[in-house]
């Protein structure tokens, strides 16, 4: 449908993970632009009350929750107001939200491996994918990027670093049309910035007793609990290195991590001629979300303007791989390739969940990941079944390690 006074397409959006931090920010941007966006499906895990409110406000055609009890609760909360809404539950229903909602745009904002299947389905179906769920790309980068290409999907990164790099690269980077090869663009390195999380300057000894709430208190960003812990361990940056490798098709040797505690420079590209192009902004996810939703247009994201004159200095330094062993483990898994990144990701999800549940000390997160990686042989990630098999196996091994470590 074309808007009567404007030339842009009114986008029909499915939000996977609408009750999470990215999901709520996405709906915040959509709310401000009803002429541009319509919500056709919303999905959530267990936050049914929040989903009910979102359904009342955005009136999607499909709403999905994790299980039957959640679906019954949603039905009850909406009562006669459910109107044309179809309420579904379970992992298969996430595919329905992508494939049968008549959406053209999918915000992939489910956390963890649970987001892989619907995001892959969106790729195969040729949707515009706004990719926040980095774990999908980490697990199955090669297969995922092939599905994007085969399905004719449009992949726009939402992770702030990758969104920044996307903005700093030339329009046709990655395309060999116009007689250009990648080499013509002169990209030497991608510099992913990292805040270093809340424990950048804590003594290694003090890290032994870190609690979940301390780990989730990120200095600059408000995020879901899993990614907040990943930011504290810097596993998040490790996952992002793998994400950048697949998204931009560059070898690991051309991807670097820079600590930048202020989170104002969201990432940079260094070019052959000496230029470095950076994207700056407030640490507010509504900027990359608005960019992805409206691309190639730019719309108001509700984000206050950046005032550099009022800022303290901007600092940059090299990461400390001893303080952040998870970052080193991610680089190693990326170099090994095959199913190793899927194993890394699964072990990390299990270890972080155990830490958040107070079943595993903070410093043991890295041990669980390391030992799971060495217990399982990486094989070529040649099919989704193989990737999911590695994921399942790694979860079993990691869970075993957690219970052994918890007994110590
Ligand atoms: P969150 O925990 O706040 O939200 C996760 C969403 O996924 C919720 O709606 C939850 O109900 C849903 N969900 C969780 N498990 C599910 C399951 N098994 N089945 C179906 N739905 C399920 O997480 P978040 O911070 O919004 O992050 C979402 C994704 O975006 C993650 O992959 C994260 O790495 C990425 N990301 C987040 C940020 C950020 O600022 N929050 C920044 C960059 C990337
Ligand atoms: Mg990020």
CSV table of N, CA, C and O and ligand atoms in Angstrom, one decimal, residues 16-25 43-47 65-66 91 94 108-112 114-115 131-136 158-161 221-228 230 236 239-240 243 285, ligand 1:
chain,number,residue,atom,x,y,z
A,16,UNK,N,9.7,-10.2,16.0
A,16,UNK,CA,10.0,-11.4,16.8
A,16,UNK,C,10.7,-11.0,18.0
A,16,UNK,O,11.8,-10.4,18.0
A,17,UNK,N,10.1,-11.3,19.2
A,17,UNK,CA,10.8,-10.9,20.4
A,17,UNK,C,10.3,-9.5,20.8
A,17,UNK,O,11.1,-8.6,21.3
A,18,UNK,N,9.0,-9.2,20.6
A,18,UNK,CA,8.5,-7.8,20.8
A,18,UNK,C,8.5,-7.3,22.2
A,18,UNK,O,8.5,-6.1,22.5
A,19,UNK,N,8.6,-8.3,23.2
A,19,UNK,CA,8.5,-7.8,24.6
A,19,UNK,C,9.9,-7.6,25.2
A,19,UNK,O,10.0,-7.1,26.3
A,20,UNK,N,11.0,-7.8,24.4
A,20,UNK,CA,12.3,-7.6,24.9
A,20,UNK,C,12.8,-6.2,24.7
A,20,UNK,O,12.0,-5.3,24.2
A,21,UNK,N,14.0,-6.0,25.0
A,21,UNK,CA,14.6,-4.6,25.0
A,21,UNK,C,14.5,-4.1,23.5
A,21,UNK,O,14.1,-2.9,23.3
A,22,UNK,N,15.0,-4.9,22.6
A,22,UNK,CA,15.0,-4.4,21.2
A,22,UNK,C,13.5,-4.3,20.7
A,22,UNK,O,13.2,-3.4,19.9
A,23,UNK,N,12.7,-5.3,21.0
A,23,UNK,CA,11.3,-5.3,20.6
A,23,UNK,C,10.6,-4.1,21.0
A,23,UNK,O,9.9,-3.4,20.2
A,24,UNK,N,10.8,-3.7,22.3
A,24,UNK,CA,10.1,-2.5,22.8
A,24,UNK,C,10.6,-1.2,22.1
A,24,UNK,O,9.8,-0.3,21.8
A,25,UNK,N,11.9,-1.2,21.9
A,25,UNK,CA,12.4,0.0,21.2
A,25,UNK,C,11.9,0.1,19.7
A,25,UNK,O,11.7,1.1,19.2
A,43,UNK,N,5.6,-11.5,18.5
A,43,UNK,CA,5.9,-12.7,19.2
A,43,UNK,C,6.6,-12.4,20.5
A,43,UNK,O,7.5,-11.5,20.5
A,44,UNK,N,6.4,-13.3,21.5
A,44,UNK,CA,7.0,-13.1,22.8
A,44,UNK,C,7.3,-14.5,23.4
A,44,UNK,O,6.6,-15.5,23.0
A,45,UNK,N,8.2,-14.6,24.4
A,45,UNK,CA,8.4,-15.8,25.1
A,45,UNK,C,7.3,-15.9,26.2
A,45,UNK,O,6.2,-16.5,26.0
A,46,UNK,N,7.6,-15.3,27.3
A,46,UNK,CA,6.7,-15.5,28.5
A,46,UNK,C,6.1,-14.2,29.0
A,46,UNK,O,5.3,-14.3,30.0
A,47,UNK,N,6.5,-13.1,28.5
A,47,UNK,CA,5.9,-11.9,29.1
A,47,UNK,C,4.6,-11.6,28.4
A,47,UNK,O,4.4,-10.7,27.6
A,65,UNK,N,3.1,-16.8,21.5
A,65,UNK,CA,3.8,-16.9,22.8
A,65,UNK,C,4.4,-18.3,22.9
A,65,UNK,O,4.2,-19.2,22.0
A,66,UNK,N,5.2,-18.5,24.0
A,66,UNK,CA,6.0,-19.8,24.0
A,66,UNK,C,5.2,-21.0,24.2
A,66,UNK,O,5.4,-22.1,23.5
A,91,UNK,N,7.4,-23.0,19.0
A,91,UNK,CA,8.4,-22.6,18.0
A,91,UNK,C,7.9,-22.6,16.5
A,91,UNK,O,8.3,-21.7,15.8
A,94,UNK,N,6.3,-19.4,15.4
A,94,UNK,CA,7.2,-18.3,15.0
A,94,UNK,C,7.3,-18.3,13.5
A,94,UNK,O,7.4,-17.2,12.9
A,108,UNK,N,14.2,-9.3,13.8
A,108,UNK,CA,14.7,-10.6,14.4
A,108,UNK,C,15.3,-10.2,15.7
A,108,UNK,O,16.5,-9.9,15.8
A,109,UNK,N,14.5,-10.2,16.8
A,109,UNK,CA,15.0,-9.8,18.1
A,109,UNK,C,14.6,-10.8,19.2
A,109,UNK,O,14.5,-10.4,20.4
A,110,UNK,N,14.6,-12.0,18.8
A,110,UNK,CA,14.5,-13.1,19.9
A,110,UNK,C,16.0,-13.3,20.3
A,110,UNK,O,16.9,-13.2,19.5
A,111,UNK,N,16.2,-13.5,21.6
A,111,UNK,CA,17.5,-13.7,22.1
A,111,UNK,C,17.9,-15.2,21.9
A,111,UNK,O,17.1,-16.1,22.2
A,112,UNK,N,19.2,-15.4,21.5
A,112,UNK,CA,19.7,-16.8,21.5
A,112,UNK,C,19.3,-17.6,20.3
A,112,UNK,O,18.7,-17.2,19.3
A,114,UNK,N,17.1,-19.7,19.9
A,114,UNK,CA,15.7,-19.8,19.6
A,114,UNK,C,15.3,-19.0,18.4
A,114,UNK,O,14.2,-19.2,17.8
A,115,UNK,N,16.1,-18.0,18.1
A,115,UNK,CA,15.7,-17.0,17.0
A,115,UNK,C,16.1,-17.5,15.6
A,115,UNK,O,15.7,-17.0,14.6
A,131,UNK,N,18.3,-7.5,11.5
A,131,UNK,CA,18.9,-8.5,12.4
A,131,UNK,C,19.5,-8.0,13.6
A,131,UNK,O,20.6,-7.4,13.6
A,132,UNK,N,18.8,-8.3,14.8
A,132,UNK,CA,19.4,-8.0,16.1
A,132,UNK,C,20.0,-9.3,16.7
A,132,UNK,O,21.0,-9.3,17.3
A,133,UNK,N,19.3,-10.4,16.4
A,133,UNK,CA,19.6,-11.7,16.9
A,133,UNK,C,20.9,-12.3,16.3
A,133,UNK,O,21.0,-13.1,15.4
A,134,UNK,N,22.0,-11.8,16.9
A,134,UNK,CA,23.3,-12.1,16.3
A,134,UNK,C,23.6,-13.6,16.4
A,134,UNK,O,24.4,-14.1,15.6
A,135,UNK,N,23.0,-14.3,17.4
A,135,UNK,CA,23.3,-15.7,17.6
A,135,UNK,C,23.0,-16.5,16.4
A,135,UNK,O,23.7,-17.5,16.1
A,136,UNK,N,22.0,-16.1,15.6
A,136,UNK,CA,21.6,-16.8,14.4
A,136,UNK,C,22.7,-16.8,13.4
A,136,UNK,O,23.1,-17.9,12.8
A,158,UNK,N,21.2,-4.6,12.8
A,158,UNK,CA,20.7,-3.7,13.9
A,158,UNK,C,21.7,-3.6,15.0
A,158,UNK,O,21.7,-2.6,15.7
A,159,UNK,N,22.5,-4.6,15.2
A,159,UNK,CA,23.5,-4.5,16.3
A,159,UNK,C,24.2,-3.2,16.0
A,159,UNK,O,24.6,-2.9,14.8
A,160,UNK,N,24.4,-2.4,17.0
A,160,UNK,CA,24.8,-1.0,16.8
A,160,UNK,C,26.2,-0.9,16.0
A,160,UNK,O,26.4,-0.1,15.2
A,161,UNK,N,27.1,-1.8,16.3
A,161,UNK,CA,28.4,-1.8,15.7
A,161,UNK,C,28.3,-2.1,14.2
A,161,UNK,O,28.9,-1.5,13.4
A,221,UNK,N,24.4,1.1,28.1
A,221,UNK,CA,23.3,0.6,27.3
A,221,UNK,C,22.3,-0.1,28.3
A,221,UNK,O,22.8,-0.8,29.2
A,222,UNK,N,21.0,0.0,28.0
A,222,UNK,CA,20.0,-0.8,28.7
A,222,UNK,C,19.6,-2.0,27.8
A,222,UNK,O,19.1,-1.7,26.7
A,223,UNK,N,19.9,-3.2,28.2
A,223,UNK,CA,19.6,-4.3,27.3
A,223,UNK,C,19.1,-5.5,28.1
A,223,UNK,O,19.0,-5.5,29.3
A,224,UNK,N,18.7,-6.6,27.4
A,224,UNK,CA,18.2,-7.8,28.0
A,224,UNK,C,19.4,-8.4,28.9
A,224,UNK,O,20.5,-8.0,28.7
A,225,UNK,N,19.0,-9.3,29.8
A,225,UNK,CA,20.0,-9.8,30.7
A,225,UNK,C,21.1,-10.7,30.1
A,225,UNK,O,22.2,-10.6,30.5
A,226,UNK,N,20.7,-11.5,29.1
A,226,UNK,CA,21.7,-12.3,28.5
A,226,UNK,C,22.8,-11.5,27.8
A,226,UNK,O,24.0,-11.7,28.0
A,227,UNK,N,22.4,-10.6,27.0
A,227,UNK,CA,23.4,-9.7,26.3
A,227,UNK,C,24.2,-8.8,27.3
A,227,UNK,O,25.3,-8.5,27.0
A,228,UNK,N,23.5,-8.5,28.4
A,228,UNK,CA,24.3,-7.7,29.4
A,228,UNK,C,25.4,-8.5,30.0
A,228,UNK,O,26.5,-8.0,30.1
A,230,UNK,N,26.8,-11.0,28.5
A,230,UNK,CA,27.8,-11.2,27.4
A,230,UNK,C,28.7,-9.9,27.2
A,230,UNK,O,29.8,-10.0,26.8
A,236,UNK,N,30.1,-10.9,24.1
A,236,UNK,CA,29.3,-10.2,23.1
A,236,UNK,C,30.1,-9.7,22.0
A,236,UNK,O,29.8,-9.8,20.8
A,239,UNK,N,31.1,-12.6,19.7
A,239,UNK,CA,30.0,-13.0,18.8
A,239,UNK,C,29.9,-11.9,17.7
A,239,UNK,O,29.7,-12.3,16.6
A,240,UNK,N,30.2,-10.7,18.0
A,240,UNK,CA,30.0,-9.6,17.0
A,240,UNK,C,31.1,-9.7,16.0
A,240,UNK,O,31.0,-9.3,14.8
A,243,UNK,N,29.9,-12.2,13.7
A,243,UNK,CA,28.8,-11.6,13.0
A,243,UNK,C,29.3,-10.7,11.9
A,243,UNK,O,28.8,-10.8,10.7
A,285,UNK,N,19.5,2.3,21.1
A,285,UNK,CA,19.2,1.4,20.0
A,285,UNK,C,18.1,1.8,19.0
A,285,UNK,O,18.0,1.3,17.9
B,1,LIG,P1,15.6,-9.5,25.7
B,1,LIG,O1,15.9,-10.7,26.6
B,1,LIG,O2,15.3,-8.2,26.3
B,1,LIG,O3,14.3,-10.0,24.8
B,1,LIG,C1,14.3,-11.2,24.1
B,1,LIG,C2,13.0,-11.4,23.5
B,1,LIG,O4,12.9,-12.8,22.9
B,1,LIG,C3,11.7,-11.3,24.4
B,1,LIG,O5,10.6,-10.8,23.7
B,1,LIG,C4,11.5,-12.8,24.8
B,1,LIG,O6,10.2,-13.0,25.2
B,1,LIG,C5,11.8,-13.5,23.5
B,1,LIG,N1,12.3,-14.9,23.7
B,1,LIG,C6,13.2,-15.3,24.5
B,1,LIG,N2,13.4,-16.6,24.5
B,1,LIG,C7,12.5,-17.0,23.6
B,1,LIG,C8,12.1,-18.3,23.0
B,1,LIG,N3,12.7,-19.4,23.5
B,1,LIG,N4,11.2,-18.4,22.1
B,1,LIG,C9,10.5,-17.3,21.7
B,1,LIG,N5,10.8,-16.0,22.1
B,1,LIG,C10,11.8,-15.9,23.1
B,1,LIG,O7,16.8,-9.4,24.7
B,1,LIG,P2,17.3,-8.1,23.9
B,1,LIG,O8,18.3,-7.4,24.7
B,1,LIG,O9,16.1,-7.4,23.3
B,1,LIG,O10,18.1,-8.8,22.7
B,1,LIG,C11,17.5,-9.5,21.6
B,1,LIG,C12,18.5,-9.8,20.6
B,1,LIG,O11,19.1,-8.6,20.1
B,1,LIG,C13,19.7,-10.7,21.2
B,1,LIG,O12,20.1,-11.6,20.2
B,1,LIG,C14,20.8,-9.6,21.4
B,1,LIG,O13,22.1,-10.1,21.3
B,1,LIG,C15,20.5,-8.6,20.3
B,1,LIG,N6,20.9,-7.3,20.5
B,1,LIG,C16,20.4,-6.6,21.6
B,1,LIG,C17,20.8,-5.3,21.8
B,1,LIG,C18,20.2,-4.5,22.9
B,1,LIG,O14,20.6,-3.3,23.1
B,1,LIG,N7,19.3,-5.0,23.7
B,1,LIG,C19,21.8,-4.7,21.0
B,1,LIG,C20,22.4,-5.4,20.0
B,1,LIG,C21,21.9,-6.7,19.7
